[in-house]
Short mmCIF file of C-alpha atoms and ligand atoms in Angstrom, two decimals:
data_model
loop_
_atom_site.label_atom_id
_atom_site.label_comp_id
_atom_site.label_asym_id
_atom_site.label_seq_id
_atom_site.Cartn_x
_atom_site.Cartn_y
_atom_site.Cartn_z
CA UNK A 30 0.00 0.00 0.00
CA UNK A 31 1.29 3.45 -0.88
CA UNK A 32 1.00 5.89 2.02
CA UNK A 33 -0.23 9.24 0.66
CA UNK A 34 0.56 12.60 2.18
CA UNK A 35 -2.59 14.75 2.32
CA UNK A 36 -2.77 18.51 2.70
CA UNK A 37 -5.83 20.47 3.78
CA UNK A 38 -7.23 20.56 0.22
CA UNK A 39 -7.47 16.75 0.25
CA UNK A 40 -9.68 16.34 3.34
CA UNK A 41 -12.39 14.77 1.15
CA UNK A 42 -10.09 12.00 0.08
CA UNK A 43 -8.90 11.39 3.64
CA UNK A 44 -12.48 11.33 4.92
CA UNK A 45 -13.55 8.81 2.28
CA UNK A 46 -10.74 6.47 3.34
CA UNK A 47 -11.78 6.71 7.00
CA UNK A 48 -15.43 6.02 6.10
CA UNK A 49 -14.36 2.84 4.30
CA UNK A 50 -12.45 1.62 7.36
CA UNK A 51 -8.98 2.80 6.25
CA UNK A 52 -6.27 4.36 8.41
CA UNK A 53 -5.16 8.01 8.15
CA UNK A 54 -2.67 9.55 10.56
CA UNK A 55 -3.56 13.06 11.74
CA UNK A 56 -1.70 15.97 13.36
CA UNK A 57 -2.53 17.26 16.84
CA UNK A 58 -0.90 19.83 19.13
CA UNK A 59 0.74 16.98 21.09
CA UNK A 60 1.89 14.21 18.71
CA UNK A 61 0.53 12.66 15.49
CA UNK A 62 -2.34 10.19 15.98
CA UNK A 63 -3.20 7.08 14.00
CA UNK A 64 -6.79 7.73 12.90
CA UNK A 65 -9.56 5.25 12.23
CA UNK A 66 -13.32 5.41 12.74
CA UNK A 67 -14.05 4.60 16.40
CA UNK A 68 -17.31 3.00 15.27
CA UNK A 69 -15.77 0.44 12.88
CA UNK A 70 -14.28 -2.47 14.88
CA UNK A 71 -12.35 -3.84 11.87
CA UNK A 72 -10.68 -0.49 11.29
CA UNK A 73 -9.76 -0.25 14.98
CA UNK A 74 -8.38 -3.80 14.88
CA UNK A 75 -6.02 -2.67 12.12
CA UNK A 76 -4.79 0.21 14.26
CA UNK A 77 -3.59 -2.27 16.89
CA UNK A 78 -2.10 -4.46 14.20
CA UNK A 79 -0.04 -1.86 12.33
CA UNK A 80 1.27 -0.38 15.59
CA UNK A 81 1.99 -3.79 17.10
CA UNK A 82 0.05 -2.62 20.14
CA UNK A 83 -1.19 -5.00 22.87
CA UNK A 84 -4.97 -5.23 22.55
CA UNK A 85 -5.62 -4.64 26.27
CA UNK A 86 -4.37 -1.06 25.95
CA UNK A 87 -7.45 1.05 25.12
CA UNK A 88 -7.56 3.99 22.71
CA UNK A 89 -8.50 7.65 22.98
CA UNK A 90 -11.66 8.69 21.11
CA UNK A 91 -11.05 12.03 19.35
CA UNK A 92 -14.02 14.34 18.90
CA UNK A 93 -14.49 17.76 17.27
CA UNK A 94 -17.10 19.20 19.64
CA UNK A 95 -18.32 18.35 23.15
CA UNK A 96 -21.77 17.37 21.79
CA UNK A 97 -20.15 14.34 20.19
CA UNK A 98 -19.87 12.84 23.69
CA UNK A 99 -23.62 12.44 24.02
CA UNK A 100 -24.08 8.99 22.43
CA UNK A 101 -21.45 7.58 24.80
CA UNK A 102 -21.52 9.43 28.11
CA UNK A 103 -24.46 10.14 30.41
CA UNK A 104 -23.07 10.09 33.91
CA UNK A 105 -20.59 12.95 33.71
CA UNK A 106 -18.35 13.91 36.59
CA UNK A 107 -19.32 17.24 38.25
CA UNK A 108 -15.99 18.76 37.12
CA UNK A 109 -16.32 17.62 33.50
CA UNK A 110 -18.03 20.67 32.00
CA UNK A 111 -15.66 23.13 33.63
CA UNK A 112 -12.64 21.22 32.37
CA UNK A 113 -13.98 20.88 28.83
CA UNK A 114 -14.83 24.60 28.72
CA UNK A 115 -11.40 25.59 29.97
CA UNK A 116 -9.10 23.14 28.22
CA UNK A 117 -10.83 21.89 25.05
CA UNK A 118 -9.70 21.91 22.37
CA UNK A 119 -6.38 21.07 24.02
CA UNK A 120 -4.02 18.47 25.45
CA UNK A 121 -6.38 17.04 28.09
CA UNK A 122 -7.91 13.56 27.75
CA UNK A 123 -10.85 12.78 30.02
CA UNK A 124 -11.87 9.28 31.11
CA UNK A 125 -15.61 8.86 31.57
CA UNK A 126 -17.74 5.86 32.38
CA UNK A 127 -19.72 5.10 29.23
CA UNK A 128 -23.17 3.83 28.31
CA UNK A 129 -23.10 0.07 27.96
CA UNK A 130 -22.12 -1.12 24.47
CA UNK A 131 -22.01 2.44 23.10
CA UNK A 132 -18.47 1.89 21.76
CA UNK A 133 -16.95 -1.25 20.25
CA UNK A 134 -15.13 -3.18 22.99
CA UNK A 135 -11.97 -3.13 20.90
CA UNK A 136 -11.82 0.65 21.48
CA UNK A 137 -12.18 0.41 25.26
CA UNK A 138 -10.26 -2.80 25.82
CA UNK A 139 -13.50 -4.15 27.29
CA UNK A 140 -13.58 -1.53 30.08
CA UNK A 141 -16.76 0.26 31.17
CA UNK A 142 -14.93 3.55 30.71
CA UNK A 143 -13.43 5.34 27.71
CA UNK A 144 -10.98 8.16 27.02
CA UNK A 145 -12.08 11.27 25.08
CA UNK A 146 -10.18 14.23 23.78
CA UNK A 147 -10.76 17.24 21.50
CA UNK A 148 -7.38 18.00 19.92
CA UNK A 149 -6.33 21.58 19.19
CA UNK A 150 -5.54 21.33 15.49
CA UNK A 151 -7.82 22.97 12.94
CA UNK A 152 -7.09 20.47 10.15
CA UNK A 153 -7.83 17.50 12.38
CA UNK A 154 -10.96 19.10 13.84
CA UNK A 155 -12.14 19.64 10.23
CA UNK A 156 -11.31 16.03 9.40
CA UNK A 157 -13.34 14.69 12.35
CA UNK A 158 -16.28 17.00 11.52
CA UNK A 159 -16.25 15.97 7.91
CA UNK A 160 -15.96 12.27 8.80
CA UNK A 161 -19.08 12.77 10.99
CA UNK A 162 -17.76 10.24 13.45
CA UNK A 163 -15.22 10.15 16.25
CA UNK A 164 -11.76 8.82 15.44
CA UNK A 165 -9.53 6.65 17.58
CA UNK A 166 -6.02 8.04 17.67
CA UNK A 167 -3.17 6.37 19.48
CA UNK A 168 0.18 7.94 18.78
CA UNK A 169 1.10 7.05 15.18
CA UNK A 170 4.35 5.22 15.98
CA UNK A 171 5.37 1.60 16.20
CA UNK A 172 4.45 0.52 19.73
CA UNK A 173 7.34 1.14 22.12
CA UNK A 174 9.12 3.75 19.97
CA UNK A 175 9.15 7.51 20.64
CA UNK A 176 5.84 9.11 19.60
CA UNK A 177 5.85 10.94 16.23
CA UNK A 178 6.03 14.73 16.24
CA UNK A 179 6.17 15.13 12.44
CA UNK A 180 4.69 13.45 9.37
CA UNK A 181 8.20 12.19 8.56
CA UNK A 182 8.27 10.23 11.84
CA UNK A 183 4.93 8.64 10.95
CA UNK A 184 6.31 7.76 7.50
CA UNK A 185 9.36 6.22 9.07
CA UNK A 186 7.33 3.87 11.27
CA UNK A 187 4.19 3.20 9.22
CA UNK A 188 4.86 3.85 5.50
CA UNK A 189 3.24 1.12 3.41
CA UNK A 190 0.99 0.07 6.30
CA UNK A 191 -1.54 2.94 6.34
CA UNK A 192 -3.47 4.74 3.60
CA UNK A 193 -2.36 8.27 4.36
CA UNK A 194 -1.02 11.02 6.60
CA UNK A 195 -2.59 14.45 6.99
CA UNK A 196 0.51 16.66 7.22
CA UNK A 197 0.63 19.78 9.35
CA UNK A 198 4.32 20.14 10.08
CA UNK A 199 5.88 19.71 13.50
CA UNK A 200 3.61 19.41 16.57
CA UNK A 201 3.82 22.26 19.08
CA UNK A 202 3.93 20.45 22.43
CA UNK A 203 5.80 17.26 21.66
CA UNK A 204 4.45 14.83 24.30
CA UNK A 205 1.02 13.20 24.59
CA UNK A 206 -1.97 14.72 26.38
CA UNK A 207 -2.62 14.65 30.11
CA UNK A 208 -4.94 11.73 30.89
CA UNK A 209 -7.37 12.54 33.71
CA UNK A 210 -9.65 9.92 35.23
CA UNK A 211 -13.18 11.27 35.85
CA UNK A 212 -14.86 7.89 35.62
CA UNK A 213 -16.20 7.96 39.19
CA UNK A 214 -18.41 11.05 39.66
CA UNK A 215 -17.94 10.79 43.44
CA UNK A 216 -14.15 10.56 43.38
CA UNK A 217 -11.59 13.34 42.96
CA UNK A 218 -9.94 13.66 39.53
CA UNK A 219 -6.84 11.49 39.12
CA UNK A 220 -4.01 12.12 36.67
CA UNK A 221 -3.14 8.80 34.99
CA UNK A 222 -0.59 10.28 32.58
CA UNK A 223 1.06 13.70 32.97
CA UNK A 224 0.96 16.02 29.96
CA UNK A 225 0.99 19.69 29.05
CA UNK A 226 -2.06 20.45 31.19
CA UNK A 227 -0.37 20.25 34.57
CA UNK A 228 -1.67 19.22 37.99
CA UNK A 229 -1.12 22.81 39.08
CA UNK A 230 -3.29 24.17 36.24
CA UNK A 231 -6.07 21.66 36.92
CA UNK A 232 -6.08 22.49 40.63
CA UNK A 233 -6.20 26.23 39.92
CA UNK A 234 -9.25 25.82 37.67
CA UNK A 235 -11.12 23.33 39.86
CA UNK A 236 -10.12 24.81 43.21
CA UNK A 237 -9.65 21.31 44.53
CA UNK A 238 -6.92 18.75 45.04
CA UNK A 239 -6.09 16.63 42.00
CA UNK A 240 -4.52 13.24 42.66
CA UNK A 241 -1.69 11.68 40.71
CA UNK A 242 -1.95 7.94 40.19
CA UNK A 243 0.96 6.37 42.05
CA UNK A 244 1.41 3.78 39.32
CA UNK A 245 3.08 6.54 37.36
CA UNK A 246 5.85 6.40 39.91
CA UNK A 247 6.08 2.76 40.97
CA UNK A 248 6.29 0.75 37.78
CA UNK A 249 5.92 -2.69 39.36
CA UNK A 250 2.15 -2.82 39.99
CA UNK A 251 -0.67 -3.07 37.46
CA UNK A 252 -1.35 0.52 36.42
CA UNK A 253 -4.70 2.21 36.01
CA UNK A 254 -3.90 3.67 32.59
CA UNK A 255 -3.13 0.35 30.95
CA UNK A 256 -0.67 2.02 28.60
CA UNK A 257 1.59 3.10 31.44
CA UNK A 258 2.84 -0.43 32.07
CA UNK A 259 4.56 -0.94 28.74
CA UNK A 260 8.11 0.16 28.11
CA UNK A 261 7.56 3.29 26.11
CA UNK A 262 9.36 5.89 24.11
CA UNK A 263 12.59 3.91 23.97
CA UNK A 264 15.08 4.41 21.15
CA UNK A 265 17.55 1.60 20.40
CA UNK A 266 20.49 3.52 21.84
CA UNK A 267 20.75 3.65 25.65
CA UNK A 268 19.66 6.93 27.19
CA UNK A 269 20.95 8.48 30.41
CA UNK A 270 19.55 11.44 32.27
CA UNK A 271 22.08 14.07 33.34
CA UNK A 272 21.44 16.63 36.08
CA UNK A 273 22.60 20.22 35.44
CA UNK A 274 25.67 20.07 37.66
CA UNK A 275 26.84 16.69 36.30
CA UNK A 276 27.48 17.45 32.63
CA UNK A 277 31.27 17.73 32.79
CA UNK A 278 31.57 14.59 34.92
CA UNK A 279 29.23 12.72 32.55
CA UNK A 280 31.22 13.74 29.48
CA UNK A 281 34.52 12.82 31.20
CA UNK A 282 33.13 9.41 32.16
CA UNK A 283 32.00 8.71 28.58
CA UNK A 284 35.41 9.68 27.24
CA UNK A 285 37.13 7.37 29.69
CA UNK A 286 34.80 4.53 28.67
CA UNK A 287 35.44 5.39 25.00
CA UNK A 288 31.73 5.84 24.38
CA UNK A 289 30.43 7.96 21.53
CA UNK A 290 27.94 10.31 23.11
CA UNK A 291 24.92 12.00 21.53
CA UNK A 292 23.59 14.93 23.52
CA UNK A 293 20.07 16.40 23.52
CA UNK A 294 20.25 19.88 25.03
CA UNK A 295 19.47 23.57 24.85
CA UNK A 296 22.16 26.07 23.79
CA UNK A 297 23.78 26.51 27.23
CA UNK A 298 24.53 22.82 27.81
CA UNK A 299 25.30 22.26 24.11
CA UNK A 300 27.97 24.94 24.33
CA UNK A 301 29.47 23.24 27.36
CA UNK A 302 29.76 19.79 25.72
CA UNK A 303 30.45 20.75 22.11
CA UNK A 304 34.04 19.49 21.96
CA UNK A 305 33.24 16.07 23.49
CA UNK A 306 29.87 15.16 22.01
CA UNK A 307 29.88 13.08 18.80
CA UNK A 308 26.48 14.54 17.88
CA UNK A 309 24.15 17.14 19.37
CA UNK A 310 20.39 17.56 18.95
CA UNK A 311 19.79 21.19 19.82
CA UNK A 312 16.57 22.27 21.58
CA UNK A 313 15.52 25.73 20.39
CA UNK A 314 16.25 27.29 23.79
CA UNK A 315 17.04 26.24 27.37
CA UNK A 316 13.40 26.04 28.51
CA UNK A 317 11.44 22.95 29.52
CA UNK A 318 8.98 23.81 26.70
CA UNK A 319 11.77 23.51 24.14
CA UNK A 320 13.06 20.27 25.66
CA UNK A 321 9.56 18.78 25.66
CA UNK A 322 8.95 19.80 22.07
CA UNK A 323 12.28 18.33 20.95
CA UNK A 324 12.55 15.23 23.14
CA UNK A 325 10.99 12.57 20.88
CA UNK A 326 12.34 14.14 17.68
CA UNK A 327 15.82 14.30 19.23
CA UNK A 328 15.72 10.70 20.44
CA UNK A 329 14.70 9.57 16.97
CA UNK A 330 17.30 11.70 15.18
CA UNK A 331 20.23 10.67 17.38
CA UNK A 332 19.14 7.04 17.34
CA UNK A 333 19.58 7.07 13.56
CA UNK A 334 22.66 9.27 13.51
CA UNK A 335 25.41 8.16 11.12
CA UNK A 336 27.76 8.78 14.06
CA UNK A 337 26.59 5.39 15.46
CA UNK A 338 26.35 6.61 19.01
CA UNK A 339 26.80 4.39 22.07
CA UNK A 340 24.78 6.46 24.53
CA UNK A 341 22.47 9.48 24.55
CA UNK A 342 22.55 12.09 27.34
CA UNK A 343 19.49 14.25 28.02
CA UNK A 344 18.96 17.02 30.59
CA UNK A 345 16.65 16.74 33.61
CA UNK A 346 14.14 19.40 34.68
CA UNK A 347 12.27 19.96 37.97
CA UNK A 348 9.16 17.77 38.02
CA UNK A 349 6.49 20.45 38.25
CA UNK A 350 4.27 21.94 35.57
CA UNK A 351 5.32 20.75 32.12
CA UNK A 352 8.47 19.31 33.74
CA UNK A 353 6.36 16.48 35.20
CA UNK A 354 5.34 15.39 31.68
CA UNK A 355 8.84 15.81 30.25
CA UNK A 356 10.47 13.80 33.07
CA UNK A 357 7.80 11.08 32.87
CA UNK A 358 8.66 10.45 29.19
CA UNK A 359 12.40 10.88 29.63
CA UNK A 360 12.54 8.42 32.56
CA UNK A 361 10.84 5.80 30.41
CA UNK A 362 13.16 6.43 27.49
CA UNK A 363 16.13 6.18 29.86
CA UNK A 364 14.76 3.15 31.66
CA UNK A 365 15.08 5.27 34.85
CA UNK A 366 18.85 5.61 34.57
CA UNK A 367 20.57 8.76 35.77
CA UNK A 368 24.26 9.53 35.33
CA UNK A 369 25.87 9.33 38.76
CA UNK A 370 29.42 10.11 39.68
CA UNK A 371 31.02 7.49 41.87
O1 LIG B 428 -1.90 13.37 22.93
C1 LIG B 428 -2.44 12.26 22.86
O2 LIG B 428 -3.19 11.84 23.75
C2 LIG B 428 -2.20 11.43 21.60
C3 LIG B 428 -2.76 12.20 20.41
C4 LIG B 428 -2.61 11.48 19.11
O3 LIG B 428 -4.10 12.56 20.66
N1 LIG B 428 -2.77 10.11 21.70
C5 LIG B 428 -2.25 9.16 22.55
O4 LIG B 428 -2.90 7.95 22.52
O5 LIG B 428 -1.30 9.36 23.27
P1 LIG B 428 -2.28 6.61 23.13
O6 LIG B 428 -3.22 5.54 22.68
O7 LIG B 428 -0.87 6.48 22.73
O8 LIG B 428 -2.43 6.76 24.66
C6 LIG B 428 -3.69 6.60 25.33
C7 LIG B 428 -3.50 6.41 26.82
C8 LIG B 428 -2.91 5.05 27.12
O9 LIG B 428 -1.98 5.19 28.20
C9 LIG B 428 -4.14 4.26 27.54
O10 LIG B 428 -3.80 3.19 28.38
C10 LIG B 428 -4.96 5.31 28.25
O11 LIG B 428 -4.78 6.48 27.48
N2 LIG B 428 -6.40 4.98 28.26
C11 LIG B 428 -7.24 4.89 27.21
N3 LIG B 428 -8.48 4.54 27.61
C12 LIG B 428 -8.44 4.40 28.94
C13 LIG B 428 -9.39 4.06 29.95
N4 LIG B 428 -10.66 3.77 29.66
N5 LIG B 428 -8.97 4.04 31.24
C14 LIG B 428 -7.69 4.34 31.55
N6 LIG B 428 -6.74 4.67 30.65
C15 LIG B 428 -7.11 4.70 29.37
MG1 LIG B 429 1.32 6.11 22.51
#
């Protein structure tokens, strides 16, 4: 199958493919999603197949307006409307309990709940509206690899396996949406996956405490967001996290071990390591926003570098605000390993 690249003028063609049960990847503000009609079980089955994704890991249902929730959700959490008003369209996925049999079980992994999100991308919102049905959209990467932040990344992983990609350049945020569990109307909201909408922002809007699922932190137990248990975001090359004060020691250690190092960093750290690094992926500035936007793209680029690197070093950030999402993804990519002087 030839994978076509669609621009906005070809929405009709993309919509027709989706209606027939085909797969079209779409851009969002977070990462690219692998789109298929959420109402066609065979199409959804193919999504799992081309990604190589375990079938017990349920999908997010992408909608273009809040009204599209109605066929699926009746027992909304008291905080739901406020959150949708404030953060949709945007990088916040909400888990609701759903009406029995309102979605194919292959979408929900057989759960009585489902994940919904309205992405902040005009082309994709137009695509969903024109398709007149919600679209599932897991990240459009091979399962276990860094999520795609450009159409080229989607091509790399899925070319020949899907009908098309709606191209809208590089995604703004760079990591997947915050997943918030609102499935029990009597329980406080629980963050199952940190993203660009932070705990602090949610608490400010709701004026209440928001919990963070502990399974995010302790990896050994069965997690509540089924996806959190799989090794995620990992390039082939080993990744190590480096704290600000440890860069010179880390570079000296690598030299001593005769390891070729690839560095992901903003300009300040890049300047510090530029004579020792075999390759550098430069974030556009020193901020956590820039690091988050560049993390997956940088891991992919250095992983494929002709320099044939032995190890990748990436900077840490304090784990608040967007830093919680960045560190969550980086820790997985690095398999929890920090550089430590000893
Ligand atoms: O930003 C994003 O959310 C991207 C873009 C494309 O929208 N999509 C994305 O989808 O990250 P995916 O499938 O890679 O991640 C969905 C996460 C998984 O961790 C999954 O386990 C969790 O949401 N999830 C889905 N349905 C759930 C449910 N009913 N209960 C708990 N967790 C659920
Ligand atoms: Mg994913």
